[in-house]
Coordinates of C-alpha atoms in Angstrom, one line a residue:
X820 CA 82.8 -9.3 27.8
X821 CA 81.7 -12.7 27.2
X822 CA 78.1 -13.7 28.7
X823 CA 77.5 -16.6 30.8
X824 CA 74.2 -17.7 30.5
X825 CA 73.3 -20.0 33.6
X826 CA 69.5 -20.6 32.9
X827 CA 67.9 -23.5 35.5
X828 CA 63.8 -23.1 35.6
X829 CA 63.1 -22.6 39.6
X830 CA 60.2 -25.2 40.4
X831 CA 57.6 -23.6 42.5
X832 CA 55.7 -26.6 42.8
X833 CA 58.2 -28.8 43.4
X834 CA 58.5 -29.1 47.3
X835 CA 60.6 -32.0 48.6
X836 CA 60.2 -34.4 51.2
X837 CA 62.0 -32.7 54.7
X838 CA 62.7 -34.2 58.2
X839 CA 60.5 -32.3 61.1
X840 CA 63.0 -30.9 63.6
X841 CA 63.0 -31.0 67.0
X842 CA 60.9 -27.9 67.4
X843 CA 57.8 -29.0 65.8
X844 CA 54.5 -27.1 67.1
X845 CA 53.7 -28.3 71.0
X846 CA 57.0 -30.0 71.1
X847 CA 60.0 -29.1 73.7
X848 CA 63.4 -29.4 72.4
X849 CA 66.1 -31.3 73.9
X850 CA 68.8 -29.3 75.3
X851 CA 70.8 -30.7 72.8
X852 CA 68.7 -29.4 70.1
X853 CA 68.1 -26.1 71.6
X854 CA 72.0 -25.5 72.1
X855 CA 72.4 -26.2 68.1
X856 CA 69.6 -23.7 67.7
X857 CA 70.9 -20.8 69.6
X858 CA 74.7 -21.7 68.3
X859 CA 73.5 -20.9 64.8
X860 CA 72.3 -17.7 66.1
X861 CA 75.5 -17.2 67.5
X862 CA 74.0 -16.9 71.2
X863 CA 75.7 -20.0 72.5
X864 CA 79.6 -20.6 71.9
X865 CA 81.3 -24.1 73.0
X866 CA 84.4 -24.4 73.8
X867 CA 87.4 -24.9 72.1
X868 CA 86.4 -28.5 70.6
X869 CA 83.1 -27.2 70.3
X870 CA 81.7 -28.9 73.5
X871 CA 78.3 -26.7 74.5
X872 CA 78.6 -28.0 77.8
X873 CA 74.7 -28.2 78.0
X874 CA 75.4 -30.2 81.5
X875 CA 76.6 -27.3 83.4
X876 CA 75.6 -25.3 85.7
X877 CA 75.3 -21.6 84.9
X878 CA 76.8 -19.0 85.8
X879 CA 76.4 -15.3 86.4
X880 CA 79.0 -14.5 84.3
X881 CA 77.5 -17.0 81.9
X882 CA 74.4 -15.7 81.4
X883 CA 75.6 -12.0 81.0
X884 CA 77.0 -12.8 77.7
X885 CA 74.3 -15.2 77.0
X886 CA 72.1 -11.7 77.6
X887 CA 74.4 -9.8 75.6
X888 CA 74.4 -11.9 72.4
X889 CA 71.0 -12.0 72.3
X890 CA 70.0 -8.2 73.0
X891 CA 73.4 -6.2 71.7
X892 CA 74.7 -5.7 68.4
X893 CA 77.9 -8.0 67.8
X894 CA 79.9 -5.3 65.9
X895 CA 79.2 -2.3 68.0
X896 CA 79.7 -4.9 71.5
X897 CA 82.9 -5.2 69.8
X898 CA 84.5 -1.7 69.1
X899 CA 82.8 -0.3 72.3
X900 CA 84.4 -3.7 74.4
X901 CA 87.0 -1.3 76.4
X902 CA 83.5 1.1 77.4
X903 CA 81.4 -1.2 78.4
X904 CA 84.4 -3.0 80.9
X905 CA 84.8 0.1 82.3
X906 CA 81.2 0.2 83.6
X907 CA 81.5 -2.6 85.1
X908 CA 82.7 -1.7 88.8
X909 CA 83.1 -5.0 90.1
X910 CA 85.9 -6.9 91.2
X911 CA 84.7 -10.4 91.5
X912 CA 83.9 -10.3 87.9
X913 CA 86.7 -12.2 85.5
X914 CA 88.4 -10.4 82.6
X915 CA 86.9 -11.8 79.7
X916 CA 83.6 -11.4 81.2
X917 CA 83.7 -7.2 82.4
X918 CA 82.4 -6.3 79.0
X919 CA 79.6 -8.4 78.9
X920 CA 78.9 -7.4 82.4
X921 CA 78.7 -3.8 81.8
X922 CA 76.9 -4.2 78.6
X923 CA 74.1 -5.9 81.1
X924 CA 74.2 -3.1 83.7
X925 CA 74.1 0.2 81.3
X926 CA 71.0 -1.5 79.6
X927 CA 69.6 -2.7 82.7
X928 CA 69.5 -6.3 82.4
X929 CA 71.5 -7.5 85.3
X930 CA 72.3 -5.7 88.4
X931 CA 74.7 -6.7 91.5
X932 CA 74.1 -8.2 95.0
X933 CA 74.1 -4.2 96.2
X934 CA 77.0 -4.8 98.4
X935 CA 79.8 -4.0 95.6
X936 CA 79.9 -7.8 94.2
X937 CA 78.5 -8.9 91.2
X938 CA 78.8 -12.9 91.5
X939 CA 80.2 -14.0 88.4
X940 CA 80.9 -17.6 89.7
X941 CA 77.8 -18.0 91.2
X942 CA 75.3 -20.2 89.8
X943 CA 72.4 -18.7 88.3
X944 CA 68.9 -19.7 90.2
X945 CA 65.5 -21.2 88.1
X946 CA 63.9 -17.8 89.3
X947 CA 66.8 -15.5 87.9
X948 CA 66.6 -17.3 84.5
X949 CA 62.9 -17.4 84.1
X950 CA 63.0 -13.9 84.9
X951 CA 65.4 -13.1 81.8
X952 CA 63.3 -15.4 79.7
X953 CA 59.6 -13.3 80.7
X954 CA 61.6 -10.2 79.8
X955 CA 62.4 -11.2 76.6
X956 CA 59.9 -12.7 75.8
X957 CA 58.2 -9.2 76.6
X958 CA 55.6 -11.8 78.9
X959 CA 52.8 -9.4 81.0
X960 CA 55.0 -8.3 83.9
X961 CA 52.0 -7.3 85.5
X962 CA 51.1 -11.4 85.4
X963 CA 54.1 -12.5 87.3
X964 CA 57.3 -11.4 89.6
X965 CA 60.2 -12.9 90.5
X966 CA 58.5 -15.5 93.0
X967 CA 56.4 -16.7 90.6
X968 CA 58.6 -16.3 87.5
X969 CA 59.7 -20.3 87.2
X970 CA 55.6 -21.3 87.8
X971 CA 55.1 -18.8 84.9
X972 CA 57.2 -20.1 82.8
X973 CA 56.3 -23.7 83.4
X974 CA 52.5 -22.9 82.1
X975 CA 53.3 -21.3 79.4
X976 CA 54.9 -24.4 78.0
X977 CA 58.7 -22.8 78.3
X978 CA 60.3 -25.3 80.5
X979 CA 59.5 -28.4 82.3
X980 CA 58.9 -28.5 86.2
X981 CA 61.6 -30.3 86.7
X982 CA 64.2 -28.1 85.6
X983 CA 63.4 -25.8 87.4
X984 CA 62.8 -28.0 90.8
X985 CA 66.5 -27.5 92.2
X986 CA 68.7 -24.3 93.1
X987 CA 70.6 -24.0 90.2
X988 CA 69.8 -24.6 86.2
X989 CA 72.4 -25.7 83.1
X990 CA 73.2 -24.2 80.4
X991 CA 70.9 -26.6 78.5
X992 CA 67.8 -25.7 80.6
X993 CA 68.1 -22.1 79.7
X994 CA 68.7 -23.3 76.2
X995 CA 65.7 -24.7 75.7
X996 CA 63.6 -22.2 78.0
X997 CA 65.1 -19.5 75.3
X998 CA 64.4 -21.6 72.3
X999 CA 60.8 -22.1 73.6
X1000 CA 60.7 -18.2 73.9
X1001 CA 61.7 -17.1 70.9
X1002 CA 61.6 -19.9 68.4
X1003 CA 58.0 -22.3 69.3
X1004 CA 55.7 -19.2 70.3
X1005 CA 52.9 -18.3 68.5
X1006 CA 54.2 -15.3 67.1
X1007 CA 53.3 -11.9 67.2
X1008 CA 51.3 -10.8 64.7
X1009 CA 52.2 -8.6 61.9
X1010 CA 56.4 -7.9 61.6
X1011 CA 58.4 -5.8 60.0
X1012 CA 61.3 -7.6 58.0
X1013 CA 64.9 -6.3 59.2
X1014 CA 66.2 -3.8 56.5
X1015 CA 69.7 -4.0 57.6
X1016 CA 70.3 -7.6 56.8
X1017 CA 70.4 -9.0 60.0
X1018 CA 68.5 -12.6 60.6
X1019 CA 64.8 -12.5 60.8
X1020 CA 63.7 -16.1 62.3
X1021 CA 60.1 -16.7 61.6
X1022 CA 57.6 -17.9 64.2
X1023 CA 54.5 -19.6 63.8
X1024 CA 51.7 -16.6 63.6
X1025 CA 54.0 -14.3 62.2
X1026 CA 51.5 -12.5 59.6
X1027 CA 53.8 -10.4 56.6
X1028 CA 52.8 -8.3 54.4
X1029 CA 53.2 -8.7 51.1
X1030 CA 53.5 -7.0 47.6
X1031 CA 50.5 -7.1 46.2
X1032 CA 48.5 -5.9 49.3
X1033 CA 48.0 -9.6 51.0
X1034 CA 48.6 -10.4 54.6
X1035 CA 50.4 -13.9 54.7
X1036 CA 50.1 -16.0 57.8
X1037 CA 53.0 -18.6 59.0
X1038 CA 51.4 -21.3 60.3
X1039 CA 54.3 -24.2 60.4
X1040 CA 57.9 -23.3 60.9
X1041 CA 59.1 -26.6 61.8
X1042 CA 61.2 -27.4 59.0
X1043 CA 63.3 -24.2 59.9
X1044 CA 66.1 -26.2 61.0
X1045 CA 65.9 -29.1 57.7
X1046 CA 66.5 -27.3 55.0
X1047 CA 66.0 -29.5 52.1
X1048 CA 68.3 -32.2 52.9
X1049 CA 70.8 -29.6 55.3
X1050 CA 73.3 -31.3 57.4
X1051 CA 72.5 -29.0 60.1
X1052 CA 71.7 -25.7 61.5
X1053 CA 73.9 -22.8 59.5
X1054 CA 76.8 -20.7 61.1
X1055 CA 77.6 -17.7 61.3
X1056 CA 78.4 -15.3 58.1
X1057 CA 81.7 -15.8 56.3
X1058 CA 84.9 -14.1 58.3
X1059 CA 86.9 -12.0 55.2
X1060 CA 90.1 -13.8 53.8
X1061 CA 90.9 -10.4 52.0
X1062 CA 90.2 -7.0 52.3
X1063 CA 86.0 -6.6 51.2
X1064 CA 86.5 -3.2 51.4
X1065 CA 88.3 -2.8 48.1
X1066 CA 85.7 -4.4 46.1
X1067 CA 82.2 -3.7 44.8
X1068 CA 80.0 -2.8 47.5
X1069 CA 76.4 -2.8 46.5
X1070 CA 73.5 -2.0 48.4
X1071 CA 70.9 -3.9 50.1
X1072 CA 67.4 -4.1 48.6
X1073 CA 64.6 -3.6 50.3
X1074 CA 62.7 -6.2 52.7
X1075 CA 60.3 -7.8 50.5
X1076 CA 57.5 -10.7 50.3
X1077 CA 55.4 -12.0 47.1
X1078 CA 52.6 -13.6 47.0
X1079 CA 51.7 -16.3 44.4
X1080 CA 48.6 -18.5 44.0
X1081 CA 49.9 -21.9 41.7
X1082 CA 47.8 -24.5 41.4
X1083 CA 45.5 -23.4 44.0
X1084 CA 48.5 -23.5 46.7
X1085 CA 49.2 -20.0 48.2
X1086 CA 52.6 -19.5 48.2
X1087 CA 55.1 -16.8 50.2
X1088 CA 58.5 -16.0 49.0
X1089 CA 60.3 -13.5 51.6
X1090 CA 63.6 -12.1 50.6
X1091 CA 65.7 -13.5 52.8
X1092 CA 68.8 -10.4 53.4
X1093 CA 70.9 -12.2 55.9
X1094 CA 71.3 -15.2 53.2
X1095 CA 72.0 -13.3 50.6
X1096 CA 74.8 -11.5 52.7
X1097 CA 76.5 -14.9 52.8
X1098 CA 76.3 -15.7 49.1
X1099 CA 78.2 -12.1 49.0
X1100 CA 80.6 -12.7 51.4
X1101 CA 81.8 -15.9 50.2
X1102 CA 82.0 -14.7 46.2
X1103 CA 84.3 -11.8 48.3
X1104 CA 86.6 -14.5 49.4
X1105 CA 86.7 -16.4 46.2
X1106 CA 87.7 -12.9 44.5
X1107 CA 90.2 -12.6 46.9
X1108 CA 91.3 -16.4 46.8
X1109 CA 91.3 -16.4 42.9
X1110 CA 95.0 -15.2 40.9
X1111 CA 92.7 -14.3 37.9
X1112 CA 90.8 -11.2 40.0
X1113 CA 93.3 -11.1 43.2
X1114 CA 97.1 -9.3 43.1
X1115 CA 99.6 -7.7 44.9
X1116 CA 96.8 -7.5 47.5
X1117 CA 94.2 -5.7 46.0
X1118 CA 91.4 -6.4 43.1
X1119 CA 92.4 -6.9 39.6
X1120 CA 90.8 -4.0 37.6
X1121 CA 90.4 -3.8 33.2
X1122 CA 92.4 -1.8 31.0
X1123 CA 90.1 1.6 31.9
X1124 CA 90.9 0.3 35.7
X1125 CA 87.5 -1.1 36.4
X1126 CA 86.8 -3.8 38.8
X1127 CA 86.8 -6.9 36.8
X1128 CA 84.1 -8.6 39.2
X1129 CA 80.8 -6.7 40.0
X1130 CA 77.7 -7.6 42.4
X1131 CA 74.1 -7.2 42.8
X1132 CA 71.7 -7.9 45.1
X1133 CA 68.5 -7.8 42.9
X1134 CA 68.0 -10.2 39.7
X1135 CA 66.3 -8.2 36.5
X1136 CA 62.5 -10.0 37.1
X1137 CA 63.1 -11.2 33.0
X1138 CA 66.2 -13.0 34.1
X1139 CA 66.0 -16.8 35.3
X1140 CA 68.5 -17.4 37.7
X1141 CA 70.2 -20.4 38.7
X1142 CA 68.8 -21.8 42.5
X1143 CA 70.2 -24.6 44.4
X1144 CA 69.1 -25.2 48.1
X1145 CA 70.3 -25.7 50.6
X1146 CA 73.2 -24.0 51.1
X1147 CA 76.4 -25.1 50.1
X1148 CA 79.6 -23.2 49.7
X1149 CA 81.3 -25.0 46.3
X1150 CA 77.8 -24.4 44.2
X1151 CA 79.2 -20.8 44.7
X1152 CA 83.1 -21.2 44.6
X1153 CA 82.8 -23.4 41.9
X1154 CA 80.9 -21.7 39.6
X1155 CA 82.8 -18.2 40.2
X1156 CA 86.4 -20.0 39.9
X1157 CA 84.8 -21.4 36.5
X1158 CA 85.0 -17.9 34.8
X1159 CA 85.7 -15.3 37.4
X1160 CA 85.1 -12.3 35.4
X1161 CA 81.5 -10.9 35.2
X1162 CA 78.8 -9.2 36.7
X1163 CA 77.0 -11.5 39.7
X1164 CA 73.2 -11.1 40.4
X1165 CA 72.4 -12.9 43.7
X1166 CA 69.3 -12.9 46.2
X1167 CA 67.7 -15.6 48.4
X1168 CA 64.2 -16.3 49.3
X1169 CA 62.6 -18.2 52.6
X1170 CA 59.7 -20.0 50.8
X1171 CA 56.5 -21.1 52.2
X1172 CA 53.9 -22.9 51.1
X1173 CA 50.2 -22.8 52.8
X1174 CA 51.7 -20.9 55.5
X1175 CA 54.3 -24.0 56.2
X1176 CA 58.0 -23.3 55.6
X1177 CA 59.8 -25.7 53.2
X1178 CA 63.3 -24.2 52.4
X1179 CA 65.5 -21.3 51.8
X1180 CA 66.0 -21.2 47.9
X1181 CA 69.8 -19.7 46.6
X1182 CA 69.3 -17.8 43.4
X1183 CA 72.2 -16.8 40.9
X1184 CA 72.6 -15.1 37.6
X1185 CA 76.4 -14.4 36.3
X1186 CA 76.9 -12.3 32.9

């Protein structure tokens, strides 16, 4: 098979000028730019033009999906939809909303008025959501209750006074009382990277270990959200456009962080799983989309009836791979509809620098 040799030095000390988002350190968001936050996390949905309807009041029903996004596992939400609607004994509660609902009450996170109804048009009260944001926020519940939940909150720098002064709050106030809870905190110490590839979302204090026996302290995540000249905030991973599961499947490495000192700058490179799961994803649907290694609705496989397109999650350390930031789909869908056949290393890497974060790097090597 022919090699492709795509060779581009990656320039550690090269770190370019970025545009501080809206959640610098002591800063509150804007509802706006707490709704864009927790849409990329796939917490928030709009509706169908994409409207986040931040000015709205919120509702029971609301805020049990709200809970559910952010606590439950999408996928196993999904296939267990019909069981968690059937816990959900009440009848004021609308259809699309009973498996959210009963996700809430078999984990304990909501509960119902204790008279059969569960209130899924009614607004949801300051108290109620300051509540949900203490408990996830895993805040002392010995430090507060439910009377004191919104004057709580309002100290420790989650939400304003004002939003919190009437008898009902918007979807944008519990934005940015979430965002402020889980994004702008001082983080919690040491953390263990997710192994299974799902989103790890670094806080300021998060300390991680890394390879060579160093503890490496984030001190400056503010530039989560401007990636290196990003239009915005990321979706979600790539939906497939064929079927994945008749090509390569290869396994996800390990979490990981290195260390590096370069010119006298202390540097953090963290492999970043949940990236790299959307560089594979979108090579899966340019297999699929691409005549040369897609027919008759399966893979196109070599005279000994091998797959003619092969993946890896690791790059061979003597290898120098190609890395673009920040993300963008064509730097992949180009370069595999260029010469489809091969094998295709991939990995990304969150980067920081002195503790500050400066960009999720994109790294490639096709032979």
């Amino acid at each position: 098979m022919k090699q492709k040799v795509l060779s581009v030095p990656i320039m550690l000390a090269l770190i370019l000028p970025l545009t501080c988002s809206a959640f610098a350190a002591g800063a509150m968001p804007t509802p706006e730019a707490a709704g864009a936050r927790l849409q990329e996390q796939g917490i928030y949905r709009g509706d169908d033009s994409g409207d986040l309807m931040l000015d709205k009041s919120l509702t029971r029903a609301e805020l049990a999906v709200i809970l559910t996004r952010l606590n439950g596992n999408p996928e196993h939400v999904a296939a267990e939809a019909a069981y968690y609607a059937g816990q959900c004994g009440f009848s004021d509660v609308p259809d699309w909303a009973r498996p959210y609902v009963g996700f809430c009450v078999v984990n304990g996170y909501m509960v119902g008025y204790g008279n059969g109804a569960f209130g899924g048009n009614d607004p949801v009260t300051p108290a109620a959501a300051c509540t949900v944001v203490l408990r996830t926020m895993e805040h002392d519940p010995g430090a507060w209750d439910y009377a004191t939940a919104c004057q709580t909150a309002v100290e420790l720098g989650l939400t304003s006074r004002e939003a919190v002064s009437g008898n009902t709050i918007t979807r944008g106030d519990l934005a940015v009382m979430l965002c402020q809870g889980l994004y702008a905190g001082t983080g919690s110490g040491a953390v263990s990277l997710p192994a299974d590839g799902s989103r790890y979302v670094p806080r300021v204090g998060d300390v991680i270990s890394c390879t060579d026996g160093t503890s490496y302290t984030i001190t400056d995540v503010s530039r989560w959200d401007a990636n290196a000249f990003a239009e915005g905030p990321l979706g979600e991973l790539p939906s497939p456009t064929c079927d994945w599961s008749l090509l390569d499947q290869p396994a996800l490495p390990e979490p990981e962080a290195r260390h590096y000192t370069i010119q006298g700058k202390e540097y953090c490179f963290v492999r970043n799983l949940y990236e790299t799961k959307r560089m594979l994803y979108t090579l899966y649907n340019a297999v699929g989309a691409n005549p040369a290694t897609w027919k008759d609705g399966g893979p196109v496989l070599s005279a000994k009836g091998n797959q003619l397109v092969r993946f890896s999650l690791t790059i061979p350390t003597e290898e120098t791979p190609y890395s673009f930031w920040p993300w963008k789909e064509d730097n992949l869908v180009s370069l595999f509809n260029s010469c489809p056949p091969g094998t295709y290393y991939l990995e990304a890497w969150d980067v920081y620098k002195d503790g500050v974060f400066q960009k999720t790097e994109y790294d490639i090597k096709v032979k």
